[in-house]
Coordinates of C-alpha atoms and ligand atoms in Angstrom, one line a residue:
M1125 CA 0.0 0.0 0.0
E1126 CA 1.5 3.3 -1.0
K1127 CA 0.1 6.8 -0.8
D1128 CA 1.2 10.4 -1.2
T1129 CA 0.3 12.4 1.7
F1130 CA 1.5 15.9 0.8
V1131 CA 3.1 16.2 4.1
H1132 CA 5.3 19.2 4.8
S1133 CA 6.8 21.4 7.4
D1134 CA 8.9 24.5 7.1
M1135 CA 12.1 22.5 7.4
L1136 CA 11.4 19.5 5.2
T1137 CA 9.2 18.0 2.5
I1138 CA 7.9 14.5 2.8
Q1139 CA 8.4 12.7 -0.5
K1140 CA 6.7 9.5 0.1
S1141 CA 5.0 7.6 2.9
T1142 CA 4.3 3.9 2.6
L1143 CA 1.9 2.1 4.8
L1144 CA 3.0 -1.5 5.0
G1145 CA -0.3 -2.6 6.5
P1146 CA -3.2 -1.1 8.6
L1147 CA -2.6 -0.6 12.3
P1148 CA -4.0 -3.6 14.2
D1149 CA -7.2 -3.2 16.1
P1150 CA -6.5 -3.1 19.9
F1151 CA -10.1 -4.0 20.7
L1152 CA -9.8 -7.4 18.9
G1153 CA -9.0 -10.0 21.5
R1154 CA -6.8 -13.1 21.0
D1155 CA -10.0 -15.2 21.0
G1156 CA -11.2 -13.3 17.9
R1157 CA -13.9 -11.4 19.8
R1158 CA -14.0 -7.7 19.9
V1159 CA -14.3 -5.9 23.3
S1160 CA -17.7 -4.5 23.6
S1161 CA -18.0 -3.2 27.2
R1162 CA -15.6 -1.4 29.5
D1163 CA -15.5 -4.2 32.0
Q1164 CA -13.8 -6.4 29.3
W1165 CA -11.0 -3.8 28.9
P1166 CA -8.7 -5.0 31.8
G1167 CA -8.6 -8.5 30.3
R1168 CA -7.8 -7.2 26.9
R1169 CA -5.3 -4.7 28.3
E1170 CA -3.4 -7.5 29.8
E1171 CA -3.2 -9.1 26.3
L1172 CA -2.0 -5.9 24.8
R1173 CA 0.7 -5.6 27.5
K1174 CA 2.1 -9.0 26.6
D1175 CA 1.8 -8.6 22.9
S1176 CA 3.5 -5.2 22.9
C1177 CA 5.7 -4.4 25.9
N1178 CA 6.9 -7.9 26.5
L1179 CA 7.4 -8.8 22.9
L1180 CA 9.4 -5.7 22.3
F1181 CA 11.5 -5.4 25.4
G1182 CA 11.2 -8.7 27.2
P1183 CA 9.8 -9.4 30.7
E1184 CA 9.5 -6.9 33.4
P1185 CA 12.2 -7.4 36.1
P1186 CA 10.8 -8.8 39.4
R1187 CA 9.5 -6.6 42.1
P1188 CA 12.4 -5.8 44.5
E1189 CA 12.6 -7.6 47.9
F1190 CA 13.1 -4.2 49.5
V1191 CA 13.7 -0.5 48.8
R1192 CA 15.7 1.5 51.4
V1193 CA 16.5 5.2 50.9
E1194 CA 19.7 6.6 52.4
P1195 CA 20.1 10.4 52.4
L1196 CA 23.5 11.5 51.0
S1197 CA 23.0 15.3 51.1
D1198 CA 20.3 17.6 52.3
Y1199 CA 21.7 20.9 51.1
R1200 CA 18.4 22.7 51.2
Y1201 CA 19.8 26.0 50.0
T1202 CA 19.4 24.8 46.4
R1203 CA 16.3 22.8 47.3
S1204 CA 18.1 19.8 46.0
T1205 CA 18.5 16.6 48.1
V1206 CA 20.4 13.5 47.0
Y1207 CA 19.6 9.9 48.1
R1208 CA 21.0 6.5 47.5
V1209 CA 18.2 4.0 46.8
H1210 CA 19.1 0.5 47.9
T1211 CA 17.0 -2.2 46.2
G1212 CA 17.0 -5.5 44.4
T1213 CA 17.4 -8.7 46.5
K1214 CA 18.7 -9.0 50.0
E1215 CA 21.3 -11.4 48.8
R1216 CA 22.4 -9.2 45.8
P1217 CA 21.4 -5.6 46.4
M1218 CA 22.0 -2.8 44.0
T1219 CA 21.8 0.9 44.3
L1220 CA 20.9 4.0 42.3
R1221 CA 21.3 7.7 43.0
L1222 CA 18.2 9.8 43.2
Q1223 CA 18.2 13.6 43.2
V1224 CA 15.1 15.5 44.2
I1225 CA 14.9 19.1 43.3
L1226 CA 11.9 21.1 44.6
P1227 CA 10.6 24.4 43.3
E1228 CA 11.3 27.5 45.3
K1229 CA 7.6 28.6 45.3
A1230 CA 5.1 25.8 45.7
E1231 CA 1.5 26.1 46.6
G1232 CA 1.0 23.2 48.9
L1233 CA 2.4 19.8 47.7
C1234 CA 4.1 20.1 44.3
P1235 CA 3.7 17.7 41.3
I1236 CA 6.9 15.9 40.5
I1237 CA 8.5 14.7 37.2
V1238 CA 10.6 11.6 37.3
D1239 CA 13.3 11.7 34.6
G1240 CA 15.9 8.9 34.2
D1241 CA 18.2 10.6 31.7
G1242 CA 20.9 11.5 34.2
C1243 CA 23.4 10.0 31.7
F1244 CA 22.5 12.8 29.2
L1245 CA 23.5 16.4 29.2
R1246 CA 20.5 18.4 30.3
R1247 CA 20.0 21.5 28.2
E1248 CA 20.1 24.9 29.8
G1249 CA 16.7 25.9 31.2
Y1250 CA 15.2 22.4 31.0
L1251 CA 15.0 21.9 34.8
D1252 CA 14.1 25.5 35.4
A1253 CA 11.2 25.4 33.0
A1254 CA 9.3 23.1 35.4
L1255 CA 10.8 24.5 38.7
Q1256 CA 9.7 28.0 37.8
R1257 CA 6.2 26.6 37.3
G1258 CA 6.0 25.1 40.7
I1259 CA 6.9 21.5 39.7
G1260 CA 9.7 19.4 41.2
W1261 CA 12.1 16.8 39.7
A1262 CA 13.2 13.4 40.7
L1263 CA 16.3 12.7 38.6
F1264 CA 18.2 9.4 38.3
D1265 CA 20.6 7.8 35.8
R1266 CA 19.0 4.7 34.3
T1267 CA 22.5 3.5 33.2
E1268 CA 23.2 2.7 36.8
I1269 CA 20.7 -0.1 36.4
A1270 CA 21.7 -1.5 33.0
H1271 CA 24.6 -0.2 31.0
D1272 CA 24.1 1.6 27.6
V1273 CA 27.4 0.7 26.0
Q1274 CA 27.3 -0.6 22.4
D1275 CA 30.5 -2.6 22.7
E1276 CA 29.4 -4.5 25.8
P1277 CA 27.5 -7.8 25.7
R1278 CA 23.7 -7.8 26.1
G1279 CA 22.7 -7.8 29.7
T1280 CA 25.5 -5.8 31.3
G1281 CA 24.9 -3.8 34.4
P1282 CA 23.9 -4.2 38.1
I1283 CA 20.3 -5.4 37.6
Y1284 CA 21.6 -8.4 35.6
D1285 CA 23.9 -9.3 38.5
T1286 CA 21.1 -8.9 41.0
Y1287 CA 18.6 -11.0 39.0
S1288 CA 20.8 -13.6 37.3
G1289 CA 18.9 -15.1 34.3
L1290 CA 16.9 -11.9 33.8
D1291 CA 16.4 -11.9 30.0
C1292 CA 15.1 -8.5 29.2
G1293 CA 16.5 -5.7 27.2
A1294 CA 18.0 -2.6 28.8
I1295 CA 14.8 -0.5 28.1
S1296 CA 12.8 -2.9 30.3
A1297 CA 15.4 -2.7 33.0
W1298 CA 15.6 1.1 32.8
A1299 CA 11.8 1.3 33.1
W1300 CA 12.0 -0.7 36.3
G1301 CA 14.2 2.2 37.6
Y1302 CA 11.3 4.7 37.3
S1303 CA 9.2 2.5 39.6
R1304 CA 12.0 2.2 42.1
C1305 CA 12.2 6.0 42.2
V1306 CA 8.5 6.2 42.9
D1307 CA 8.9 3.6 45.7
A1308 CA 11.6 5.9 47.2
L1309 CA 9.4 9.0 46.8
E1310 CA 6.6 7.2 48.6
Q1311 CA 8.9 6.6 51.6
L1312 CA 10.4 10.1 51.8
K1313 CA 8.2 12.6 53.6
L1314 CA 8.7 15.4 51.1
P1315 CA 6.2 18.1 50.2
I1316 CA 5.3 16.5 46.9
D1317 CA 2.0 15.3 45.6
L1318 CA 2.2 11.6 45.0
D1319 CA -1.0 11.7 43.0
F1320 CA 0.7 13.9 40.5
I1321 CA 3.7 12.0 39.4
A1322 CA 4.8 12.4 35.7
F1323 CA 7.3 10.3 33.9
T1324 CA 9.5 11.8 31.2
G1325 CA 12.6 10.9 29.2
H1326 CA 14.1 11.7 25.8
S1327 CA 14.7 9.4 22.8
R1328 CA 15.9 6.1 24.3
G1329 CA 14.9 7.6 27.6
G1330 CA 11.5 8.4 26.0
K1331 CA 10.9 4.8 25.0
T1332 CA 11.8 4.0 28.6
A1333 CA 9.4 6.6 30.1
L1334 CA 6.6 5.3 27.9
L1335 CA 7.2 1.7 28.9
A1336 CA 7.5 2.6 32.6
G1337 CA 4.3 4.6 32.4
A1338 CA 2.5 1.8 30.6
R1339 CA 3.5 -0.6 33.4
D1340 CA 3.3 1.5 36.5
V1341 CA -0.1 3.1 37.1
R1342 CA 1.3 5.4 39.7
A1343 CA 2.5 7.6 36.9
R1344 CA -0.5 9.9 36.5
I1345 CA 1.1 11.6 33.4
V1346 CA 3.4 10.0 30.9
N1347 CA 5.5 12.0 28.5
P1348 CA 7.8 10.2 26.1
N1349 CA 9.8 12.9 24.2
E1350 CA 10.8 12.1 20.7
S1351 CA 10.9 8.4 21.4
G1352 CA 10.4 7.0 17.9
A1353 CA 10.9 3.3 17.2
G1354 CA 10.1 1.3 20.3
G1355 CA 8.4 4.4 21.7
S1356 CA 5.8 6.7 20.2
G1357 CA 6.6 6.0 16.5
C1358 CA 4.9 3.6 14.1
Y1359 CA 6.5 0.4 12.6
R1360 CA 4.0 0.1 9.8
L1361 CA 4.4 3.6 8.3
R1362 CA 7.5 4.4 6.4
V1363 CA 8.2 8.0 5.6
E1364 CA 10.9 9.5 3.4
A1365 CA 11.7 13.2 3.5
V1366 CA 14.0 15.8 2.1
Y1367 CA 15.3 18.6 4.3
K1368 CA 15.7 22.2 3.1
D1369 CA 19.5 21.6 2.8
G1370 CA 18.9 18.8 0.3
T1371 CA 19.8 15.9 2.7
S1372 CA 17.3 13.1 3.1
G1373 CA 15.8 11.4 6.1
R1374 CA 13.6 8.5 7.0
E1375 CA 12.1 6.8 10.0
E1376 CA 14.0 4.1 12.1
R1377 CA 13.0 0.5 11.4
I1378 CA 13.4 -2.6 13.5
S1379 CA 16.4 -3.6 11.4
D1380 CA 18.1 -0.3 12.2
S1381 CA 17.4 -0.6 16.0
L1382 CA 18.7 -4.2 16.2
F1383 CA 21.8 -3.4 14.1
Q1384 CA 22.8 -0.7 16.6
F1385 CA 21.2 -1.5 19.9
P1386 CA 20.1 -5.1 20.0
Y1387 CA 20.6 -5.1 23.8
W1388 CA 17.8 -2.6 24.3
Y1389 CA 15.1 -5.0 23.1
S1390 CA 13.9 -8.6 23.6
R1391 CA 15.5 -11.4 21.7
D1392 CA 12.2 -12.1 20.0
L1393 CA 12.1 -8.9 18.1
E1394 CA 14.7 -10.3 15.6
K1395 CA 11.9 -12.4 14.0
Y1396 CA 10.1 -9.2 12.8
V1397 CA 13.0 -7.6 11.0
D1398 CA 11.5 -6.5 7.6
R1399 CA 8.3 -8.3 8.7
E1400 CA 6.6 -5.5 10.5
T1401 CA 3.1 -6.4 9.3
E1402 CA 3.4 -9.7 11.2
L1403 CA 3.9 -7.9 14.5
P1404 CA 0.8 -8.5 16.7
F1405 CA 0.9 -4.9 17.7
D1406 CA 2.0 -1.4 16.7
L1407 CA 3.1 1.3 19.0
H1408 CA -0.5 2.5 19.7
F1409 CA -0.8 -0.5 21.9
I1410 CA 1.8 0.8 24.3
K1411 CA 0.2 4.3 24.2
A1412 CA -3.2 2.7 24.9
L1413 CA -1.9 1.0 28.0
V1414 CA -1.5 4.4 29.6
A1415 CA -5.2 5.2 29.2
P1416 CA -7.2 6.5 31.0
R1417 CA -4.2 8.2 32.6
T1418 CA -2.7 11.3 30.9
L1419 CA -0.5 10.7 27.9
F1420 CA 1.5 13.6 26.4
I1421 CA 3.4 12.8 23.2
S1422 CA 6.0 15.4 22.5
E1423 CA 7.8 15.3 19.1
A1424 CA 10.0 17.6 17.0
A1425 CA 8.8 18.5 13.6
G1426 CA 12.1 17.9 11.9
D1427 CA 13.0 14.7 13.7
M1428 CA 12.4 12.2 10.8
W1429 CA 14.2 9.3 12.6
C1430 CA 11.4 9.4 15.2
N1431 CA 8.7 9.3 12.6
P1432 CA 6.6 12.3 13.5
V1433 CA 3.9 11.4 11.1
G1434 CA 3.8 7.8 12.3
S1435 CA 3.6 9.0 15.8
W1436 CA 0.5 11.0 15.0
Q1437 CA -1.0 7.9 13.4
T1438 CA -0.4 5.7 16.5
T1439 CA -1.6 8.6 18.7
M1440 CA -4.9 8.7 16.7
A1441 CA -5.2 4.9 17.0
A1442 CA -4.6 5.1 20.8
R1443 CA -7.2 7.9 20.9
E1444 CA -9.8 5.3 20.1
V1445 CA -9.0 3.6 23.4
Y1446 CA -9.0 6.9 25.2
R1447 CA -12.5 7.5 23.7
F1448 CA -13.7 4.1 24.7
L1449 CA -12.6 4.7 28.3
G1450 CA -14.2 8.2 28.3
A1451 CA -10.7 9.9 28.7
E1452 CA -10.2 11.6 25.3
D1453 CA -9.4 14.8 27.2
K1454 CA -6.3 13.1 28.7
L1455 CA -4.4 12.7 25.5
F1456 CA -2.1 15.4 24.2
W1457 CA 0.4 15.8 21.4
Y1458 CA 2.8 18.6 20.6
Y1459 CA 5.2 19.2 17.7
R1460 CA 8.0 21.5 18.7
P1461 CA 9.7 23.2 15.7
G1462 CA 13.3 21.9 15.4
F1463 CA 15.2 18.7 15.7
H1464 CA 16.1 15.9 18.1
A1465 CA 16.5 17.3 21.6
H1466 CA 14.8 17.6 25.0
T1467 CA 14.5 21.3 25.4
A1468 CA 13.2 23.8 27.9
L1469 CA 10.2 24.3 25.7
D1470 CA 9.4 20.6 26.0
A1471 CA 9.5 20.8 29.8
E1472 CA 7.4 24.0 29.7
M1473 CA 4.7 22.2 27.6
L1474 CA 4.8 19.2 30.0
A1475 CA 4.4 21.6 33.0
G1476 CA 1.4 23.1 31.2
V1477 CA -0.2 19.6 30.8
I1478 CA 0.5 18.8 34.5
W1479 CA -1.2 22.0 35.7
A1480 CA -4.1 21.7 33.2
Q1481 CA -4.7 18.2 34.7
R1482 CA -4.3 19.3 38.3
R1483 CA -6.3 22.5 38.2
G1484 CA -8.4 22.0 35.2
G1485 CA -8.4 24.7 32.5
P1486 CA -7.0 24.9 29.0
V1487 CA -3.6 23.9 27.7
D1488 CA -1.2 25.9 25.6
E1489 CA -2.6 26.9 22.2
R1490 CA 0.4 25.3 20.5
M1491 CA -0.8 21.9 21.6
F1492 CA -2.4 19.6 18.9
R1493 CA -1.0 21.7 15.9
L1494 CA 0.5 19.5 13.2
P1495 CA 3.6 20.5 11.2
F1496 CA 2.1 18.6 8.2
D1497 CA -1.2 18.3 6.4
E1498 CA -3.4 15.9 8.2
P1499 CA -3.0 12.6 6.3
P1500 CA -5.7 9.9 6.1
L1501 CA -5.7 7.5 9.0
C1502 CA -3.8 4.3 8.8
F1503 CA -6.6 2.2 10.2
D1504 CA -10.3 1.8 9.5
W1505 CA -11.6 0.4 12.8
R1506 CA -13.1 2.7 15.5
C1507 CA -13.7 2.2 19.2
P1508 CA -16.8 0.1 20.0
T1509 CA -19.9 2.1 20.7
L1510 CA -21.2 1.5 24.2
Ligands
LIG2338 C1 19.5 6.3 18.1 C2 18.4 5.2 18.0 C3 17.1 5.8 18.5 C4 17.2 6.5 19.8 C5 18.3 7.5 19.7 C6 18.6 8.2 21.1 O1 19.3 7.2 17.1 O2 18.3 4.7 16.7 O3 16.1 4.8 18.5 O4 16.0 7.0 20.2 O5 19.5 6.9 19.3 O6 18.4 7.6 22.1 O7 19.1 9.3 21.0

């Protein structure tokens, strides 16, 4: 199936988009029956979880035997405190460092954003964009759990020593780290609102934040930033574009991911290289697992590798699940002008979503705008009518 979509933005022109096959219907159960009432959803959701999260990334690491939080610094002057989180098994414990930064001015308990990208350079203004809006940060470095080193063998890092035989990709291990930080926040008596926890991360960290949010319902708001393949993208939609400077770009495929980063994913993904239409899911399944909680998909208009058009398609497909659960107002998407980065503007938009959810009221007018002409949908099913 091939179609021209006349898609464009001010930085690139989309030459061609190819839909390999329609996006699968998340309401259609393994038994061939379609979900028809909301009480059937939890059962179907469990199937979705196995068919998407587990197939892509491998199993979820076990619940830890314990979580103990040791303060390392309480230098309140910068409103930043640092903790060592001890967790894993009693026999083989492991640790990660958690930094909590609270806003100077907070009205009551503040919402908090958990971000595991401590291994990345954070751009100027990124943290301040939330802090100045009364939102705190819980920061950790996911690579303290599983390494992210291309030359090392699959399964390298403390979590694989703690749980010998754990056969999941690094993204699944990193996602587990988000939940351990929430465990720690629950123990600390800090002025934070545990009902308003958001998960975010960028790129590989965005795939991680989405998976973590799909698995851990304590995340009230889930925000994968430019997470592409294995995140908010779309495996069945291929898109080729030409940038203003004449260079070309396209979306990342399973073959690309496994060529560079096989250790991020499950071993089973290999079977689907160049056979995307045989996948029992596409990335809207993972988005739909967040429903009816808040999902905020942030993309960059010029980031072709992350498949911004495909992301919109899988968001529209996930929207059917949000509609079905009566939560359509909890789904947001934003296309920042520019390229691959996690910027202060992304954090500002996330802060806007958090406050709109907490206080009610409108979100930023830049929300929902597309940097391309709206293409036809890549699926023809709709949510069941109740
Ligand atoms: C590579 C990879 C992407 C990933 C990105 C990143 O480009 O192919 O899937 O999102 O690295 O994490 O920056």
